[in-house]
Amino acid sequence: MKVCRAKTAGFCMGVSLALQKLNSALEGSSGRSKSAEPPRICTLGPIIHNPQVLAEYESRGVACVNEASQLRPGDVAVIRAHGITRQVERQVFESGATVVDATCPKVKKAQLSIARATSNGATLLLFGEEDHPEVRGLISYASGPAHVFGNADELAALHLDPAGTYVLASQTTQDREIFTGIRESLSSSLNNLAVLSTICDATRERQQEARNIASKVDVMVIVGGRQSGNTRRLADVAALSGIATYHVESAEELETANFTNKSQAGLTAGASTPKSLIDAAEAWLSSL
């Protein structure tokens, strides 16, 4: 089978930077004198959304804690790439742990942009997944009321006051085309709307490449963690082309029967997917 692999597949800048910071923390711990007890290296929630990467760091002794109250003085606390809420961040600094902020720079920029834009008490309208850790962090920076919506129906259910003051923003990994439609719709119905450009360019590039590849192949394979929002959206984008699309976490989940009578496969991966997993999927497809 011929495989068309996306050039943008795999780690984005934010993920690479977060893992570099975690690796540096581990190296700093192992470099201490043998007589000194090494600090515990912790992440505030999963550092990224990829189970294989998380398992590797767990095997290296990294502890994943979900609450700041689980931190102890002397720990090294690495803030996850998705960021955390303002309230949790305060608790982390008060814990006595050494803090390493591995929040993606694009997420941090979105947080600060929301803080500035809502400083007058404007209502935040955030396009994203309500339960996603990045979204929880973003809305914590809003000075006024905040509403999260995942689609047009949820937005319509908010019954917004046309005379109100609003700020529209997005989770950094959302679909830019859908966001553009939402922006145009709200701009025509609200008198006072400020729009923030918070969707990451890497997300846009990956989604566009997925669309382009899907238009030329018989089947699409998306590799990445099921908890990864940007990976799920790549699968959604590919599926909209009308061809069979398979979202898998590893090549072991691929089934030969799904590729019968297919001659060309498209392959891409989420921004938190290691190259080794993409390589393995490409090798599997190429062997058919």
Coordinates of C-alpha atoms in Angstrom, one line a residue:
M1 CA 0.0 0.0 0.0
K2 CA 1.2 3.5 -0.8
V3 CA 1.3 5.8 2.3
C4 CA 1.0 9.6 2.2
R5 CA 2.4 10.7 5.5
A6 CA 1.8 14.3 6.8
K7 CA 4.9 16.4 7.2
T8 CA 3.3 18.1 10.2
A9 CA 2.5 14.8 12.0
G10 CA 3.8 14.5 15.6
F11 CA 5.2 16.7 18.3
C12 CA 4.4 20.4 18.1
M13 CA 6.6 23.1 19.6
G14 CA 4.7 23.3 22.9
V15 CA 4.9 19.5 23.5
S16 CA 8.6 19.4 22.6
L17 CA 9.3 22.3 25.0
A18 CA 7.3 20.7 27.8
L19 CA 9.1 17.4 27.5
Q20 CA 12.5 19.2 27.3
K21 CA 11.7 20.9 30.6
L22 CA 10.6 17.6 32.2
N23 CA 13.8 15.9 30.9
S24 CA 15.9 18.7 32.4
A25 CA 14.3 18.3 35.7
L26 CA 15.1 14.6 35.6
E27 CA 18.7 15.2 34.6
G28 CA 19.1 17.7 37.4
S29 CA 17.8 15.2 39.9
S30 CA 20.1 12.4 38.7
G31 CA 23.1 14.8 38.7
R32 CA 23.0 15.4 42.4
S33 CA 25.6 13.9 44.7
K34 CA 24.9 10.4 45.8
S35 CA 24.7 11.5 49.5
A36 CA 21.9 13.9 48.7
E37 CA 18.4 12.4 48.4
P38 CA 17.1 13.4 44.9
P39 CA 13.8 15.4 44.9
R40 CA 10.6 13.8 43.7
I41 CA 9.8 14.9 40.2
C42 CA 6.0 15.5 39.8
T43 CA 3.8 16.7 37.0
L44 CA 0.5 18.5 37.7
G45 CA -1.8 16.2 35.7
P46 CA -0.5 14.3 32.6
I47 CA 2.4 16.4 31.1
I48 CA 0.8 15.7 27.6
H49 CA -2.0 13.5 26.4
N50 CA -0.2 10.4 25.2
P51 CA -0.3 7.1 27.1
Q52 CA 3.0 5.7 25.8
V53 CA 4.9 8.9 26.7
L54 CA 3.3 8.9 30.2
A55 CA 4.2 5.3 30.8
E56 CA 7.8 6.0 29.8
Y57 CA 8.1 8.9 32.3
E58 CA 6.4 6.8 35.0
S59 CA 9.1 4.1 34.5
R60 CA 11.7 6.9 35.0
G61 CA 10.2 7.8 38.4
V62 CA 8.0 10.8 37.5
A63 CA 4.9 11.0 39.7
C64 CA 1.7 12.4 38.2
V65 CA -0.3 14.2 40.9
N66 CA -3.8 15.6 40.3
E67 CA -4.0 17.9 43.3
A68 CA -1.6 20.6 44.5
S69 CA -2.3 19.2 48.0
Q70 CA -0.3 16.1 47.0
L71 CA 2.9 18.1 46.6
R72 CA 5.5 18.2 49.4
P73 CA 8.2 20.8 50.1
G74 CA 11.3 19.8 48.2
D75 CA 9.4 18.3 45.2
V76 CA 10.0 19.6 41.7
A77 CA 6.5 20.3 40.3
V78 CA 6.3 20.5 36.5
I79 CA 3.2 22.3 35.2
R80 CA 1.6 20.4 32.4
A81 CA 1.7 21.6 28.7
H82 CA -2.0 22.4 28.8
G83 CA -1.6 24.7 31.8
I84 CA -3.5 24.8 35.0
T85 CA -6.0 27.2 36.6
R86 CA -4.9 30.4 38.4
Q87 CA -6.2 28.9 41.7
V88 CA -4.2 25.7 41.4
E89 CA -1.1 27.6 40.3
R90 CA -1.3 29.6 43.5
Q91 CA -1.6 26.4 45.6
V92 CA 1.4 24.9 43.8
F93 CA 3.6 27.9 44.6
E94 CA 2.4 27.8 48.2
S95 CA 3.3 24.1 48.5
G96 CA 7.0 24.6 48.9
A97 CA 7.8 22.7 45.8
T98 CA 10.2 24.0 43.1
V99 CA 8.0 25.0 40.2
V100 CA 8.8 24.4 36.5
D101 CA 6.2 26.0 34.2
A102 CA 6.0 23.8 31.1
T103 CA 2.7 25.4 29.9
C104 CA 2.7 25.7 26.1
P105 CA 3.7 29.3 25.2
K106 CA 0.6 29.5 22.9
V107 CA -1.7 28.5 25.8
K108 CA 0.0 30.9 28.2
K109 CA -0.5 33.7 25.6
A110 CA -4.2 32.8 25.4
Q111 CA -4.5 32.9 29.2
L112 CA -3.0 36.3 29.4
S113 CA -5.0 37.6 26.4
I114 CA -8.2 36.5 28.1
A115 CA -7.2 38.2 31.3
R116 CA -6.5 41.5 29.6
A117 CA -9.6 41.4 27.3
T118 CA -12.0 40.7 30.2
S119 CA -10.4 43.1 32.8
N120 CA -13.5 45.4 32.3
G121 CA -15.8 42.6 33.3
A122 CA -16.8 41.5 29.8
T123 CA -18.3 38.0 29.5
L124 CA -16.0 35.4 28.0
L125 CA -17.4 33.1 25.3
L126 CA -15.0 30.2 24.9
F127 CA -15.2 27.7 22.1
G128 CA -13.8 24.4 23.5
E129 CA -14.3 21.2 25.5
E130 CA -15.6 22.1 28.9
D131 CA -13.9 19.3 30.7
H132 CA -10.5 19.7 29.0
P133 CA -7.7 20.9 31.4
E134 CA -6.6 23.7 29.0
V135 CA -10.2 25.1 28.9
R136 CA -10.4 25.0 32.7
G137 CA -7.2 27.0 32.8
L138 CA -8.3 29.5 30.2
I139 CA -11.6 30.4 31.9
S140 CA -9.9 30.8 35.2
Y141 CA -8.2 33.9 33.7
A142 CA -11.6 35.6 32.9
S143 CA -12.4 38.5 35.2
G144 CA -16.1 38.5 34.3
P145 CA -18.6 35.7 33.7
A146 CA -17.4 32.8 31.4
H147 CA -19.4 30.4 29.2
V148 CA -17.9 27.4 27.4
F149 CA -19.6 26.0 24.3
G150 CA -18.6 23.1 22.1
N151 CA -20.9 23.7 19.1
A152 CA -23.4 26.1 17.6
D153 CA -26.4 24.5 19.5
E154 CA -24.7 25.0 22.8
L155 CA -23.9 28.6 21.9
A156 CA -27.5 29.3 20.9
A157 CA -28.7 27.9 24.2
L158 CA -26.8 30.7 26.0
H159 CA -29.4 33.3 24.9
L160 CA -26.9 36.2 24.8
D161 CA -28.0 39.8 25.3
P162 CA -27.3 41.7 22.1
A163 CA -26.4 44.8 24.2
G164 CA -23.9 43.0 26.4
T165 CA -20.1 43.2 26.2
Y166 CA -18.4 39.9 25.2
V167 CA -15.0 38.4 24.4
L168 CA -14.9 35.4 22.0
A169 CA -11.9 33.1 22.3
S170 CA -11.1 29.5 21.6
Q171 CA -9.3 26.5 23.0
T172 CA -5.9 26.6 21.1
T173 CA -6.5 23.2 19.3
Q174 CA -10.0 23.9 17.9
D175 CA -11.0 23.9 14.2
R176 CA -10.2 27.4 12.8
E177 CA -12.9 27.1 10.1
I178 CA -15.6 26.3 12.6
F179 CA -14.4 29.2 14.8
T180 CA -14.5 31.6 11.8
G181 CA -18.2 30.7 11.3
I182 CA -18.9 31.2 14.9
R183 CA -17.2 34.6 14.9
E184 CA -19.1 35.8 11.8
S185 CA -22.4 34.7 13.3
L186 CA -21.8 36.4 16.7
S187 CA -20.4 39.6 15.0
S188 CA -23.8 40.1 13.2
S189 CA -25.8 39.6 16.4
L190 CA -23.8 41.2 19.2
N191 CA -23.1 44.9 19.4
N192 CA -20.0 44.7 21.6
L193 CA -17.8 41.7 20.7
A194 CA -14.0 41.5 20.9
V195 CA -12.5 38.4 19.2
L196 CA -9.2 36.9 20.3
S197 CA -7.1 34.8 17.9
T198 CA -6.1 32.0 20.2
I199 CA -6.0 29.0 17.9
C200 CA -2.5 27.8 17.4
D201 CA -0.9 28.0 13.9
A202 CA 0.4 24.5 14.4
T203 CA -3.2 23.2 14.9
R204 CA -4.3 25.0 11.7
E205 CA -1.5 23.7 9.7
R206 CA -2.1 20.1 10.8
Q207 CA -5.8 20.3 10.1
Q208 CA -5.3 21.8 6.7
E209 CA -2.7 19.1 5.8
A210 CA -5.1 16.4 7.0
R211 CA -7.8 17.8 4.7
N212 CA -5.5 17.9 1.8
I213 CA -4.3 14.4 2.2
A214 CA -7.8 13.0 2.9
S215 CA -9.0 14.4 -0.5
K216 CA -6.4 12.3 -2.3
V217 CA -6.4 8.9 -0.6
D218 CA -8.8 5.9 0.1
V219 CA -8.5 5.8 3.9
M220 CA -7.0 7.8 6.7
V221 CA -5.2 6.8 9.8
I222 CA -4.7 9.2 12.7
V223 CA -2.3 8.1 15.5
G224 CA -2.5 9.6 19.0
G225 CA -3.9 9.4 22.4
R226 CA -7.7 9.2 22.8
Q227 CA -7.5 11.9 25.5
S228 CA -5.8 14.3 23.1
G229 CA -8.3 16.9 21.9
N230 CA -6.1 18.0 18.9
T231 CA -5.8 14.3 17.8
R232 CA -9.6 13.7 17.9
R233 CA -10.2 16.9 15.9
L234 CA -7.7 15.7 13.2
A235 CA -9.8 12.5 13.0
D236 CA -13.0 14.6 12.7
V237 CA -11.4 16.8 9.9
A238 CA -10.3 13.7 8.0
A239 CA -13.7 12.0 8.3
L240 CA -15.5 15.0 7.0
S241 CA -13.9 14.2 3.6
G242 CA -16.2 11.2 3.4
I243 CA -13.6 8.4 3.6
A244 CA -13.0 5.8 6.3
T245 CA -10.9 7.2 9.1
Y246 CA -9.3 5.3 11.9
H247 CA -8.0 6.9 15.1
V248 CA -5.6 4.6 16.9
E249 CA -3.1 5.0 19.7
S250 CA -0.7 2.5 18.2
A251 CA -0.2 0.3 15.1
E252 CA -1.3 -2.7 17.1
E253 CA -4.9 -1.4 16.9
L254 CA -4.9 -1.4 13.1
E255 CA -6.9 -4.3 11.5
T256 CA -6.1 -5.7 8.0
A257 CA -9.8 -6.1 7.2
N258 CA -10.3 -2.4 7.3
F259 CA -7.9 -1.8 4.4
T260 CA -9.1 -4.4 1.9
N261 CA -9.4 -3.0 -1.6
K262 CA -7.6 0.2 -0.5
S263 CA -4.5 1.2 -2.4
Q264 CA -3.5 4.5 -0.8
A265 CA -3.6 5.5 2.9
G266 CA -3.2 8.9 4.5
L267 CA -1.3 9.1 7.8
T268 CA -1.1 11.8 10.3
A269 CA -0.8 12.1 14.1
G270 CA -1.6 14.4 16.9
A271 CA 0.7 17.0 18.4
S272 CA 1.6 14.8 21.3
T273 CA 2.3 11.6 19.4
P274 CA 6.0 10.4 19.4
K275 CA 7.7 9.8 16.0
S276 CA 8.3 6.1 16.9
L277 CA 4.5 5.5 16.9
I278 CA 4.0 7.2 13.6
D279 CA 6.9 5.3 12.1
A280 CA 5.4 2.0 13.3
A281 CA 2.0 2.8 11.8
E282 CA 3.6 3.8 8.5
A283 CA 5.6 0.5 8.4
W284 CA 2.4 -1.5 9.1
L285 CA 0.5 0.2 6.3
S286 CA 3.4 -0.1 3.8
S287 CA 3.5 -3.8 4.5
L288 CA 0.0 -4.4 3.2

